PDB file of C-alpha atoms in Angstrom:
ATOM      1  CA  UNK A   1     -17.508  12.658   7.497  1.00  0.00           C
ATOM      2  CA  UNK A   2     -17.731  15.565   5.060  1.00  0.00           C
ATOM      3  CA  UNK A   3     -15.737  15.141   1.857  1.00  0.00           C
ATOM      4  CA  UNK A   4     -13.319  17.674   0.415  1.00  0.00           C
ATOM      5  CA  UNK A   5     -15.121  19.934  -2.102  1.00  0.00           C
ATOM      6  CA  UNK A   6     -13.013  19.068  -5.150  1.00  0.00           C
ATOM      7  CA  UNK A   7     -13.433  17.234  -8.426  1.00  0.00           C
ATOM      8  CA  UNK A   8     -10.191  15.385  -9.214  1.00  0.00           C
ATOM      9  CA  UNK A   9      -8.937  12.872 -11.779  1.00  0.00           C
ATOM     10  CA  UNK A  10      -7.104   9.695 -10.836  1.00  0.00           C
ATOM     11  CA  UNK A  11      -4.887   8.427 -13.642  1.00  0.00           C
ATOM     12  CA  UNK A  12      -3.317   4.962 -13.718  1.00  0.00           C
ATOM     13  CA  UNK A  13      -2.671   2.066 -16.075  1.00  0.00           C
ATOM     14  CA  UNK A  14      -5.808   0.090 -15.197  1.00  0.00           C
ATOM     15  CA  UNK A  15      -9.427   1.072 -14.608  1.00  0.00           C
ATOM     16  CA  UNK A  16     -10.147   0.894 -10.848  1.00  0.00           C
ATOM     17  CA  UNK A  17     -13.764   0.036 -11.635  1.00  0.00           C
ATOM     18  CA  UNK A  18     -12.793  -3.295 -13.190  1.00  0.00           C
ATOM     19  CA  UNK A  19      -9.341  -4.161 -11.790  1.00  0.00           C
ATOM     20  CA  UNK A  20      -8.199  -5.169  -8.308  1.00  0.00           C
ATOM     21  CA  UNK A  21      -4.832  -4.240  -6.824  1.00  0.00           C
ATOM     22  CA  UNK A  22      -3.208  -1.788  -4.439  1.00  0.00           C
ATOM     23  CA  UNK A  23      -3.203   1.203  -6.796  1.00  0.00           C
ATOM     24  CA  UNK A  24      -6.790   0.503  -7.812  1.00  0.00           C
ATOM     25  CA  UNK A  25      -7.927   0.205  -4.182  1.00  0.00           C
ATOM     26  CA  UNK A  26      -6.187   3.518  -3.465  1.00  0.00           C
ATOM     27  CA  UNK A  27      -8.011   5.107  -6.405  1.00  0.00           C
ATOM     28  CA  UNK A  28     -11.437   3.863  -5.326  1.00  0.00           C
ATOM     29  CA  UNK A  29     -10.795   5.075  -1.776  1.00  0.00           C
ATOM     30  CA  UNK A  30     -10.237   8.609  -3.085  1.00  0.00           C
ATOM     31  CA  UNK A  31     -14.017   8.731  -3.503  1.00  0.00           C
ATOM     32  CA  UNK A  32     -14.256   8.625   0.281  1.00  0.00           C
ATOM     33  CA  UNK A  33     -12.133  11.783   0.451  1.00  0.00           C
ATOM     34  CA  UNK A  34     -13.221  13.948  -2.509  1.00  0.00           C
ATOM     35  CA  UNK A  35     -16.664  15.007  -3.718  1.00  0.00           C
ATOM     36  CA  UNK A  36     -16.031  13.656  -7.212  1.00  0.00           C
ATOM     37  CA  UNK A  37     -13.305  11.446  -8.698  1.00  0.00           C
ATOM     38  CA  UNK A  38     -13.051  10.677 -12.428  1.00  0.00           C
ATOM     39  CA  UNK A  39     -10.933   7.671 -13.379  1.00  0.00           C
ATOM     40  CA  UNK A  40      -8.736   7.947 -16.469  1.00  0.00           C
ATOM     41  CA  UNK A  41      -6.401   5.430 -18.103  1.00  0.00           C
ATOM     42  CA  UNK A  42      -4.045   5.617 -21.119  1.00  0.00           C
ATOM     43  CA  UNK A  43      -6.947   4.462 -23.294  1.00  0.00           C
ATOM     44  CA  UNK A  44      -9.348   7.022 -21.832  1.00  0.00           C
ATOM     45  CA  UNK A  45      -7.959  10.461 -21.049  1.00  0.00           C
ATOM     46  CA  UNK A  46      -8.831  14.015 -21.980  1.00  0.00           C
ATOM     47  CA  UNK A  47      -6.038  16.580 -21.703  1.00  0.00           C
ATOM     48  CA  UNK A  48      -8.179  19.414 -23.072  1.00  0.00           C
ATOM     49  CA  UNK A  49     -10.993  18.897 -20.570  1.00  0.00           C
ATOM     50  CA  UNK A  50      -8.547  18.787 -17.649  1.00  0.00           C
ATOM     51  CA  UNK A  51      -6.919  22.034 -18.792  1.00  0.00           C
ATOM     52  CA  UNK A  52     -10.197  23.854 -19.481  1.00  0.00           C
ATOM     53  CA  UNK A  53     -11.799  22.833 -16.196  1.00  0.00           C
ATOM     54  CA  UNK A  54      -8.548  23.075 -14.195  1.00  0.00           C
ATOM     55  CA  UNK A  55      -9.099  19.624 -12.681  1.00  0.00           C
ATOM     56  CA  UNK A  56      -6.260  18.387 -10.416  1.00  0.00           C
ATOM     57  CA  UNK A  57      -4.842  15.073 -11.638  1.00  0.00           C
ATOM     58  CA  UNK A  58      -3.453  12.430  -9.249  1.00  0.00           C
ATOM     59  CA  UNK A  59      -1.135  10.119 -11.212  1.00  0.00           C
ATOM     60  CA  UNK A  60       0.301   6.764 -10.277  1.00  0.00           C
ATOM     61  CA  UNK A  61       3.984   7.819  -9.955  1.00  0.00           C
ATOM     62  CA  UNK A  62       5.637   6.995 -13.318  1.00  0.00           C
ATOM     63  CA  UNK A  63       2.369   7.708 -15.147  1.00  0.00           C
ATOM     64  CA  UNK A  64       3.090  11.442 -14.782  1.00  0.00           C
ATOM     65  CA  UNK A  65       5.138  10.893 -17.952  1.00  0.00           C
ATOM     66  CA  UNK A  66       1.918  10.362 -19.923  1.00  0.00           C
ATOM     67  CA  UNK A  67       0.835  13.966 -19.345  1.00  0.00           C
ATOM     68  CA  UNK A  68       2.158  17.072 -21.131  1.00  0.00           C
ATOM     69  CA  UNK A  69       4.509  18.961 -18.820  1.00  0.00           C
ATOM     70  CA  UNK A  70       2.445  22.134 -19.079  1.00  0.00           C
ATOM     71  CA  UNK A  71      -0.335  20.367 -17.140  1.00  0.00           C
ATOM     72  CA  UNK A  72       0.506  20.328 -13.408  1.00  0.00           C
ATOM     73  CA  UNK A  73      -0.124  16.962 -11.768  1.00  0.00           C
ATOM     74  CA  UNK A  74       0.161  15.276  -8.373  1.00  0.00           C
ATOM     75  CA  UNK A  75       2.478  12.260  -8.585  1.00  0.00           C
ATOM     76  CA  UNK A  76       1.654   9.624  -5.973  1.00  0.00           C
ATOM     77  CA  UNK A  77       4.573   7.424  -4.951  1.00  0.00           C
ATOM     78  CA  UNK A  78       3.180   3.989  -4.078  1.00  0.00           C
ATOM     79  CA  UNK A  79       6.556   2.261  -4.050  1.00  0.00           C
ATOM     80  CA  UNK A  80      10.144   2.394  -5.284  1.00  0.00           C
ATOM     81  CA  UNK A  81      10.833   0.473  -8.480  1.00  0.00           C
ATOM     82  CA  UNK A  82      14.589   0.349  -7.839  1.00  0.00           C
ATOM     83  CA  UNK A  83      14.052  -1.395  -4.503  1.00  0.00           C
ATOM     84  CA  UNK A  84      11.402  -3.691  -5.941  1.00  0.00           C
ATOM     85  CA  UNK A  85      13.704  -4.718  -8.803  1.00  0.00           C
ATOM     86  CA  UNK A  86      16.533  -5.480  -6.375  1.00  0.00           C
ATOM     87  CA  UNK A  87      14.151  -7.838  -4.542  1.00  0.00           C
ATOM     88  CA  UNK A  88      12.545  -9.577  -7.531  1.00  0.00           C
ATOM     89  CA  UNK A  89      15.004  -9.163 -10.463  1.00  0.00           C
ATOM     90  CA  UNK A  90      11.996  -9.120 -12.786  1.00  0.00           C
ATOM     91  CA  UNK A  91      12.280  -7.306 -16.128  1.00  0.00           C
ATOM     92  CA  UNK A  92       8.995  -5.452 -15.663  1.00  0.00           C
ATOM     93  CA  UNK A  93      10.272  -4.115 -12.344  1.00  0.00           C
ATOM     94  CA  UNK A  94      13.489  -2.973 -14.071  1.00  0.00           C
ATOM     95  CA  UNK A  95      11.283  -1.084 -16.524  1.00  0.00           C
ATOM     96  CA  UNK A  96       9.372   0.391 -13.580  1.00  0.00           C
ATOM     97  CA  UNK A  97      12.648   1.558 -12.046  1.00  0.00           C
ATOM     98  CA  UNK A  98      13.672   3.240 -15.302  1.00  0.00           C
ATOM     99  CA  UNK A  99      10.291   4.947 -15.714  1.00  0.00           C
ATOM    100  CA  UNK A 100      10.335   6.270 -12.145  1.00  0.00           C
ATOM    101  CA  UNK A 101      13.829   7.671 -12.641  1.00  0.00           C
ATOM    102  CA  UNK A 102      12.599   9.566 -15.708  1.00  0.00           C
ATOM    103  CA  UNK A 103       9.386  10.660 -13.942  1.00  0.00           C
ATOM    104  CA  UNK A 104      11.412  12.216 -11.118  1.00  0.00           C
ATOM    105  CA  UNK A 105      12.673  14.847 -13.573  1.00  0.00           C
ATOM    106  CA  UNK A 106       9.208  15.964 -14.704  1.00  0.00           C
ATOM    107  CA  UNK A 107       8.440  19.644 -14.147  1.00  0.00           C
ATOM    108  CA  UNK A 108       5.117  20.841 -12.682  1.00  0.00           C
ATOM    109  CA  UNK A 109       4.758  17.826 -10.410  1.00  0.00           C
ATOM    110  CA  UNK A 110       3.839  17.789  -6.729  1.00  0.00           C
ATOM    111  CA  UNK A 111       5.023  14.511  -5.189  1.00  0.00           C
ATOM    112  CA  UNK A 112       3.085  12.699  -2.458  1.00  0.00           C
ATOM    113  CA  UNK A 113       4.005   9.321  -0.906  1.00  0.00           C
ATOM    114  CA  UNK A 114       2.180   6.670   1.091  1.00  0.00           C
ATOM    115  CA  UNK A 115       5.078   6.043   3.503  1.00  0.00           C
ATOM    116  CA  UNK A 116       8.053   7.917   4.931  1.00  0.00           C
ATOM    117  CA  UNK A 117      10.594   5.406   3.612  1.00  0.00           C
ATOM    118  CA  UNK A 118       9.311   5.896   0.065  1.00  0.00           C
ATOM    119  CA  UNK A 119       9.628   9.685   0.229  1.00  0.00           C
ATOM    120  CA  UNK A 120      13.122   9.444   1.718  1.00  0.00           C
ATOM    121  CA  UNK A 121      14.298   6.863  -0.832  1.00  0.00           C
ATOM    122  CA  UNK A 122      13.095   8.903  -3.816  1.00  0.00           C
ATOM    123  CA  UNK A 123      14.835  11.946  -2.373  1.00  0.00           C
ATOM    124  CA  UNK A 124      18.077   9.995  -1.955  1.00  0.00           C
ATOM    125  CA  UNK A 125      17.943   8.364  -5.390  1.00  0.00           C
ATOM    126  CA  UNK A 126      16.509  11.111  -7.585  1.00  0.00           C
ATOM    127  CA  UNK A 127      15.969  14.272  -5.520  1.00  0.00           C
ATOM    128  CA  UNK A 128      12.180  13.922  -5.843  1.00  0.00           C
ATOM    129  CA  UNK A 129      11.159  13.277  -2.258  1.00  0.00           C
ATOM    130  CA  UNK A 130       7.488  13.763  -1.480  1.00  0.00           C
ATOM    131  CA  UNK A 131       6.225  16.993   0.028  1.00  0.00           C
ATOM    132  CA  UNK A 132       3.483  15.069   1.886  1.00  0.00           C
ATOM    133  CA  UNK A 133       3.045  11.546   3.275  1.00  0.00           C
ATOM    134  CA  UNK A 134      -0.467  10.087   3.351  1.00  0.00           C
ATOM    135  CA  UNK A 135      -0.769   6.625   4.857  1.00  0.00           C
ATOM    136  CA  UNK A 136      -3.388   4.410   3.239  1.00  0.00           C
ATOM    137  CA  UNK A 137      -6.572   5.149   5.225  1.00  0.00           C
ATOM    138  CA  UNK A 138      -8.569   2.208   6.521  1.00  0.00           C
ATOM    139  CA  UNK A 139     -12.316   2.196   7.102  1.00  0.00           C
ATOM    140  CA  UNK A 140     -12.212   1.604  10.844  1.00  0.00           C
ATOM    141  CA  UNK A 141     -15.957   0.971  10.941  1.00  0.00           C
ATOM    142  CA  UNK A 142     -15.654  -1.991   8.554  1.00  0.00           C
ATOM    143  CA  UNK A 143     -12.334  -3.132   9.968  1.00  0.00           C
ATOM    144  CA  UNK A 144     -13.588  -2.629  13.493  1.00  0.00           C
ATOM    145  CA  UNK A 145     -11.133  -4.732  15.487  1.00  0.00           C
ATOM    146  CA  UNK A 146     -13.907  -6.966  16.830  1.00  0.00           C
ATOM    147  CA  UNK A 147     -12.502 -10.478  16.523  1.00  0.00           C
ATOM    148  CA  UNK A 148     -14.511 -13.660  16.839  1.00  0.00           C
ATOM    149  CA  UNK A 149     -11.595 -16.082  16.931  1.00  0.00           C
ATOM    150  CA  UNK A 150     -11.679 -17.872  20.271  1.00  0.00           C
ATOM    151  CA  UNK A 151     -10.158 -21.303  19.731  1.00  0.00           C
ATOM    152  CA  UNK A 152      -9.307 -20.487  16.110  1.00  0.00           C
ATOM    153  CA  UNK A 153      -6.294 -22.252  14.544  1.00  0.00           C
ATOM    154  CA  UNK A 154      -6.514 -20.224  11.314  1.00  0.00           C
ATOM    155  CA  UNK A 155      -3.468 -18.238  10.173  1.00  0.00           C
ATOM    156  CA  UNK A 156      -4.331 -16.059   7.187  1.00  0.00           C
ATOM    157  CA  UNK A 157      -1.796 -14.946   4.581  1.00  0.00           C
ATOM    158  CA  UNK A 158      -1.738 -13.099   1.254  1.00  0.00           C
ATOM    159  CA  UNK A 159       1.118 -15.008  -0.403  1.00  0.00           C
ATOM    160  CA  UNK A 160      -0.145 -14.702  -3.979  1.00  0.00           C
ATOM    161  CA  UNK A 161       3.263 -14.317  -5.608  1.00  0.00           C
ATOM    162  CA  UNK A 162       6.768 -15.645  -5.126  1.00  0.00           C
ATOM    163  CA  UNK A 163       8.061 -12.345  -3.721  1.00  0.00           C
ATOM    164  CA  UNK A 164       5.142 -12.324  -1.254  1.00  0.00           C
ATOM    165  CA  UNK A 165       6.062 -15.698   0.217  1.00  0.00           C
ATOM    166  CA  UNK A 166       4.119 -18.104  -1.982  1.00  0.00           C
ATOM    167  CA  UNK A 167       6.796 -20.818  -1.743  1.00  0.00           C
ATOM    168  CA  UNK A 168       7.301 -20.380   2.003  1.00  0.00           C
ATOM    169  CA  UNK A 169       3.778 -21.269   3.083  1.00  0.00           C
ATOM    170  CA  UNK A 170       3.806 -25.040   2.256  1.00  0.00           C
ATOM    171  CA  UNK A 171       6.881 -25.856   4.409  1.00  0.00           C
ATOM    172  CA  UNK A 172       5.463 -23.788   7.272  1.00  0.00           C
ATOM    173  CA  UNK A 173       2.086 -25.516   7.019  1.00  0.00           C
ATOM    174  CA  UNK A 174       3.814 -28.909   7.072  1.00  0.00           C
ATOM    175  CA  UNK A 175       5.963 -27.924  10.069  1.00  0.00           C
ATOM    176  CA  UNK A 176       2.986 -26.646  12.099  1.00  0.00           C
ATOM    177  CA  UNK A 177       0.211 -29.186  11.365  1.00  0.00           C
ATOM    178  CA  UNK A 178      -1.886 -28.004  14.317  1.00  0.00           C
ATOM    179  CA  UNK A 179      -2.427 -24.676  12.534  1.00  0.00           C
ATOM    180  CA  UNK A 180      -4.322 -23.970   9.285  1.00  0.00           C
ATOM    181  CA  UNK A 181      -2.427 -21.665   6.925  1.00  0.00           C
ATOM    182  CA  UNK A 182      -4.934 -20.320   4.405  1.00  0.00           C
ATOM    183  CA  UNK A 183      -4.938 -17.499   1.837  1.00  0.00           C
ATOM    184  CA  UNK A 184      -7.175 -14.502   2.378  1.00  0.00           C
ATOM    185  CA  UNK A 185      -8.691 -15.255  -1.041  1.00  0.00           C
ATOM    186  CA  UNK A 186     -12.134 -13.643  -0.830  1.00  0.00           C
ATOM    187  CA  UNK A 187     -14.102 -10.769  -2.294  1.00  0.00           C
ATOM    188  CA  UNK A 188     -13.051  -7.310  -0.992  1.00  0.00           C
ATOM    189  CA  UNK A 189     -16.384  -6.873   0.816  1.00  0.00           C
ATOM    190  CA  UNK A 190     -15.790 -10.118   2.717  1.00  0.00           C
ATOM    191  CA  UNK A 191     -12.277  -9.320   3.961  1.00  0.00           C
ATOM    192  CA  UNK A 192     -13.258  -7.994   7.435  1.00  0.00           C
ATOM    193  CA  UNK A 193     -15.323 -11.084   8.283  1.00  0.00           C
ATOM    194  CA  UNK A 194     -12.670 -13.405   6.876  1.00  0.00           C
ATOM    195  CA  UNK A 195     -10.096 -11.743   9.125  1.00  0.00           C
ATOM    196  CA  UNK A 196     -12.470 -11.706  12.088  1.00  0.00           C
ATOM    197  CA  UNK A 197     -12.327 -15.493  12.399  1.00  0.00           C
ATOM    198  CA  UNK A 198      -8.529 -15.808  12.119  1.00  0.00           C
ATOM    199  CA  UNK A 199      -6.059 -16.170  14.977  1.00  0.00           C
ATOM    200  CA  UNK A 200      -3.313 -14.187  13.232  1.00  0.00           C
ATOM    201  CA  UNK A 201      -2.110 -12.754   9.929  1.00  0.00           C
ATOM    202  CA  UNK A 202       1.199 -13.692   8.262  1.00  0.00           C
ATOM    203  CA  UNK A 203       2.838 -11.633   5.505  1.00  0.00           C
ATOM    204  CA  UNK A 204       6.249 -12.830   4.267  1.00  0.00           C
ATOM    205  CA  UNK A 205       7.028 -10.287   1.577  1.00  0.00           C
ATOM    206  CA  UNK A 206      10.414  -9.412   0.073  1.00  0.00           C
ATOM    207  CA  UNK A 207       9.129  -6.022  -1.003  1.00  0.00           C
ATOM    208  CA  UNK A 208       6.239  -3.664  -0.220  1.00  0.00           C
ATOM    209  CA  UNK A 209       5.517  -0.003  -0.688  1.00  0.00           C
ATOM    210  CA  UNK A 210       2.835   0.243   1.975  1.00  0.00           C
ATOM    211  CA  UNK A 211       0.693  -2.894   1.927  1.00  0.00           C
ATOM    212  CA  UNK A 212      -3.022  -2.167   2.197  1.00  0.00           C
ATOM    213  CA  UNK A 213      -3.848  -5.727   3.304  1.00  0.00           C
ATOM    214  CA  UNK A 214      -1.330  -5.442   6.145  1.00  0.00           C
ATOM    215  CA  UNK A 215      -2.963  -2.179   7.196  1.00  0.00           C
ATOM    216  CA  UNK A 216      -6.354  -3.892   7.145  1.00  0.00           C
ATOM    217  CA  UNK A 217      -5.101  -6.765   9.288  1.00  0.00           C
ATOM    218  CA  UNK A 218      -3.702  -4.309  11.821  1.00  0.00           C
ATOM    219  CA  UNK A 219      -6.958  -2.349  11.840  1.00  0.00           C
ATOM    220  CA  UNK A 220      -8.772  -5.609  12.658  1.00  0.00           C
ATOM    221  CA  UNK A 221      -6.360  -5.933  15.621  1.00  0.00           C
ATOM    222  CA  UNK A 222      -5.073  -9.283  14.414  1.00  0.00           C
ATOM    223  CA  UNK A 223      -1.690 -10.418  15.741  1.00  0.00           C
ATOM    224  CA  UNK A 224       0.607  -9.817  12.769  1.00  0.00           C
ATOM    225  CA  UNK A 225       3.841 -11.500  11.681  1.00  0.00           C
ATOM    226  CA  UNK A 226       5.583  -9.342   9.059  1.00  0.00           C
ATOM    227  CA  UNK A 227       8.876  -9.030   7.253  1.00  0.00           C
ATOM    228  CA  UNK A 228      10.673  -5.728   7.778  1.00  0.00           C
ATOM    229  CA  UNK A 229       9.748  -4.176   4.430  1.00  0.00           C
ATOM    230  CA  UNK A 230       7.547  -1.289   3.304  1.00  0.00           C
ATOM    231  CA  UNK A 231       5.812   0.563   6.099  1.00  0.00           C
ATOM    232  CA  UNK A 232       7.763  -1.464   8.653  1.00  0.00           C
ATOM    233  CA  UNK A 233      10.844   0.610   7.727  1.00  0.00           C
ATOM    234  CA  UNK A 234       9.281   3.954   8.698  1.00  0.00           C
ATOM    235  CA  UNK A 235      10.428   5.914  11.733  1.00  0.00           C
ATOM    236  CA  UNK A 236       6.807   5.991  12.902  1.00  0.00           C
ATOM    237  CA  UNK A 237       6.140   2.364  11.984  1.00  0.00           C
ATOM    238  CA  UNK A 238       3.747   0.099  13.893  1.00  0.00           C
ATOM    239  CA  UNK A 239       5.446  -1.308  16.980  1.00  0.00           C
ATOM    240  CA  UNK A 240       3.003  -3.947  18.196  1.00  0.00           C
ATOM    241  CA  UNK A 241       3.757  -6.504  15.477  1.00  0.00           C
ATOM    242  CA  UNK A 242       6.225  -9.400  15.186  1.00  0.00           C
ATOM    243  CA  UNK A 243       8.992  -8.539  12.686  1.00  0.00           C
ATOM    244  CA  UNK A 244      11.755 -10.526  11.020  1.00  0.00           C
ATOM    245  CA  UNK A 245      14.289  -9.627   8.355  1.00  0.00           C
ATOM    246  CA  UNK A 246      13.246 -10.686   4.825  1.00  0.00           C
ATOM    247  CA  UNK A 247      16.663 -12.335   4.341  1.00  0.00           C
ATOM    248  CA  UNK A 248      15.809 -14.699   7.189  1.00  0.00           C
ATOM    249  CA  UNK A 249      12.474 -15.537   5.600  1.00  0.00           C
ATOM    250  CA  UNK A 250      13.934 -16.220   2.158  1.00  0.00           C
ATOM    251  CA  UNK A 251      17.370 -17.637   2.925  1.00  0.00           C
ATOM    252  CA  UNK A 252      17.143 -19.426   6.271  1.00  0.00           C
ATOM    253  CA  UNK A 253      14.134 -21.749   6.448  1.00  0.00           C
ATOM    254  CA  UNK A 254      15.109 -23.313   9.824  1.00  0.00           C
ATOM    255  CA  UNK A 255      15.336 -19.835  11.365  1.00  0.00           C
ATOM    256  CA  UNK A 256      12.033 -18.832   9.761  1.00  0.00           C
ATOM    257  CA  UNK A 257      10.351 -21.881  11.271  1.00  0.00           C
ATOM    258  CA  UNK A 258      11.837 -21.020  14.655  1.00  0.00           C
ATOM    259  CA  UNK A 259      10.588 -17.409  14.471  1.00  0.00           C
ATOM    260  CA  UNK A 260       7.099 -18.476  13.354  1.00  0.00           C
ATOM    261  CA  UNK A 261       7.050 -21.009  16.190  1.00  0.00           C
ATOM    262  CA  UNK A 262       7.884 -18.289  18.716  1.00  0.00           C
ATOM    263  CA  UNK A 263       5.137 -16.121  17.287  1.00  0.00           C
ATOM    264  CA  UNK A 264       2.543 -18.902  17.420  1.00  0.00           C
ATOM    265  CA  UNK A 265       3.542 -19.725  21.005  1.00  0.00           C
ATOM    266  CA  UNK A 266       3.241 -16.051  21.951  1.00  0.00           C
ATOM    267  CA  UNK A 267      -0.418 -15.942  20.883  1.00  0.00           C
ATOM    268  CA  UNK A 268      -1.373 -17.667  24.147  1.00  0.00           C
ATOM    269  CA  UNK A 269       0.472 -15.185  26.349  1.00  0.00           C
ATOM    270  CA  UNK A 270       0.805 -11.889  24.462  1.00  0.00           C
ATOM    271  CA  UNK A 271      -1.914  -9.374  23.654  1.00  0.00           C
ATOM    272  CA  UNK A 272      -1.091  -7.755  20.319  1.00  0.00           C
ATOM    273  CA  UNK A 273      -2.893  -4.477  19.603  1.00  0.00           C
ATOM    274  CA  UNK A 274      -1.712  -3.096  16.233  1.00  0.00           C
ATOM    275  CA  UNK A 275      -5.057  -1.323  15.727  1.00  0.00           C
ATOM    276  CA  UNK A 276      -3.771   1.493  17.928  1.00  0.00           C
ATOM    277  CA  UNK A 277      -1.279   2.480  15.196  1.00  0.00           C
ATOM    278  CA  UNK A 278      -4.087   2.586  12.621  1.00  0.00           C
ATOM    279  CA  UNK A 279      -6.219   4.817  14.827  1.00  0.00           C
ATOM    280  CA  UNK A 280      -3.270   7.164  15.357  1.00  0.00           C
ATOM    281  CA  UNK A 281      -2.008   7.315  11.759  1.00  0.00           C
ATOM    282  CA  UNK A 282      -4.317   5.870   9.118  1.00  0.00           C
ATOM    283  CA  UNK A 283      -7.964   6.853   9.469  1.00  0.00           C
ATOM    284  CA  UNK A 284     -10.029   8.610   6.801  1.00  0.00           C
ATOM    285  CA  UNK A 285     -10.149  11.708   8.991  1.00  0.00           C
ATOM    286  CA  UNK A 286      -6.351  11.938   8.992  1.00  0.00           C
ATOM    287  CA  UNK A 287      -6.198  11.228   5.273  1.00  0.00           C
ATOM    288  CA  UNK A 288      -8.718  13.960   4.558  1.00  0.00           C
ATOM    289  CA  UNK A 289      -6.700  16.514   6.566  1.00  0.00           C
ATOM    290  CA  UNK A 290      -3.461  15.709   4.730  1.00  0.00           C
ATOM    291  CA  UNK A 291      -5.169  15.705   1.328  1.00  0.00           C
ATOM    292  CA  UNK A 292      -6.460  19.192   2.117  1.00  0.00           C
ATOM    293  CA  UNK A 293      -2.861  20.264   2.751  1.00  0.00           C
ATOM    294  CA  UNK A 294      -1.888  18.703  -0.591  1.00  0.00           C
ATOM    295  CA  UNK A 295      -4.643  20.582  -2.419  1.00  0.00           C
ATOM    296  CA  UNK A 296      -3.644  23.849  -0.750  1.00  0.00           C
ATOM    297  CA  UNK A 297      -0.011  23.275  -1.738  1.00  0.00           C
ATOM    298  CA  UNK A 298      -1.023  22.369  -5.305  1.00  0.00           C
ATOM    299  CA  UNK A 299      -3.108  25.530  -5.656  1.00  0.00           C
ATOM    300  CA  UNK A 300      -0.296  27.747  -4.358  1.00  0.00           C
ATOM    301  CA  UNK A 301       2.361  26.217  -6.603  1.00  0.00           C
ATOM    302  CA  UNK A 302       0.366  26.008  -9.819  1.00  0.00           C
ATOM    303  CA  UNK A 303      -2.070  28.911  -9.830  1.00  0.00           C
TER     304      UNK A 303
END
């Protein structure tokens, strides 16, 4: 697929070349959309070069505050700090909430979000709803939906942190000894094959913006058991997944076990096909088309 003929800067806290994470994966994937992407961080940025060359800058949401207001930027809303703080009560997420509130007032900023719920929440909280929504695009050739999991008893999860269900996995594994609950825990290049051999994917998160790993699991057409957070709150959310309320997951272990049991039983009788949502909403072709609309809007507003 032909890339968009632009040179852009992606600006975030960490270098996407050396750091893993959702924002960094997003940044690296921009190179599949644009002809050239330069990565900048607080330790490595060049305001003068950006101004002279008129290079569009895509900033990780609150990082728009690091740029002089006379430089127009695209602020990308990956998630809502206020909602994240309410779920985790962590001090760093309180600081994120405060920074995003300040960032919402920045002039010369075009806001873009990765989910409808994020755009709507920022509009409600701060009046800075996104002009465009771009779902995280998935490489549907790598995540091809071709499973090799006949007879598999493997349930994959990505419960790396407490608010992503880390403490919920051990009691579930003990309650369902006929199933193997294992972390994804592999190099990014190995994720499709790791998923290919699984029977299902489980993600018990208290908070998400729009989880890339959940999108990848859906693209692989894995049966998915999710909490109703992040993308699962959108009007156009995926329908062919098993959803529960995060309060059930975190405050009612007997009910969680019952719901997981129903899901595991359903694997023998129900054909889940979440890949269809990915093909309809989150391919690189769709991402490219919406990014072109963003670039057109940016050029018109900040000529």
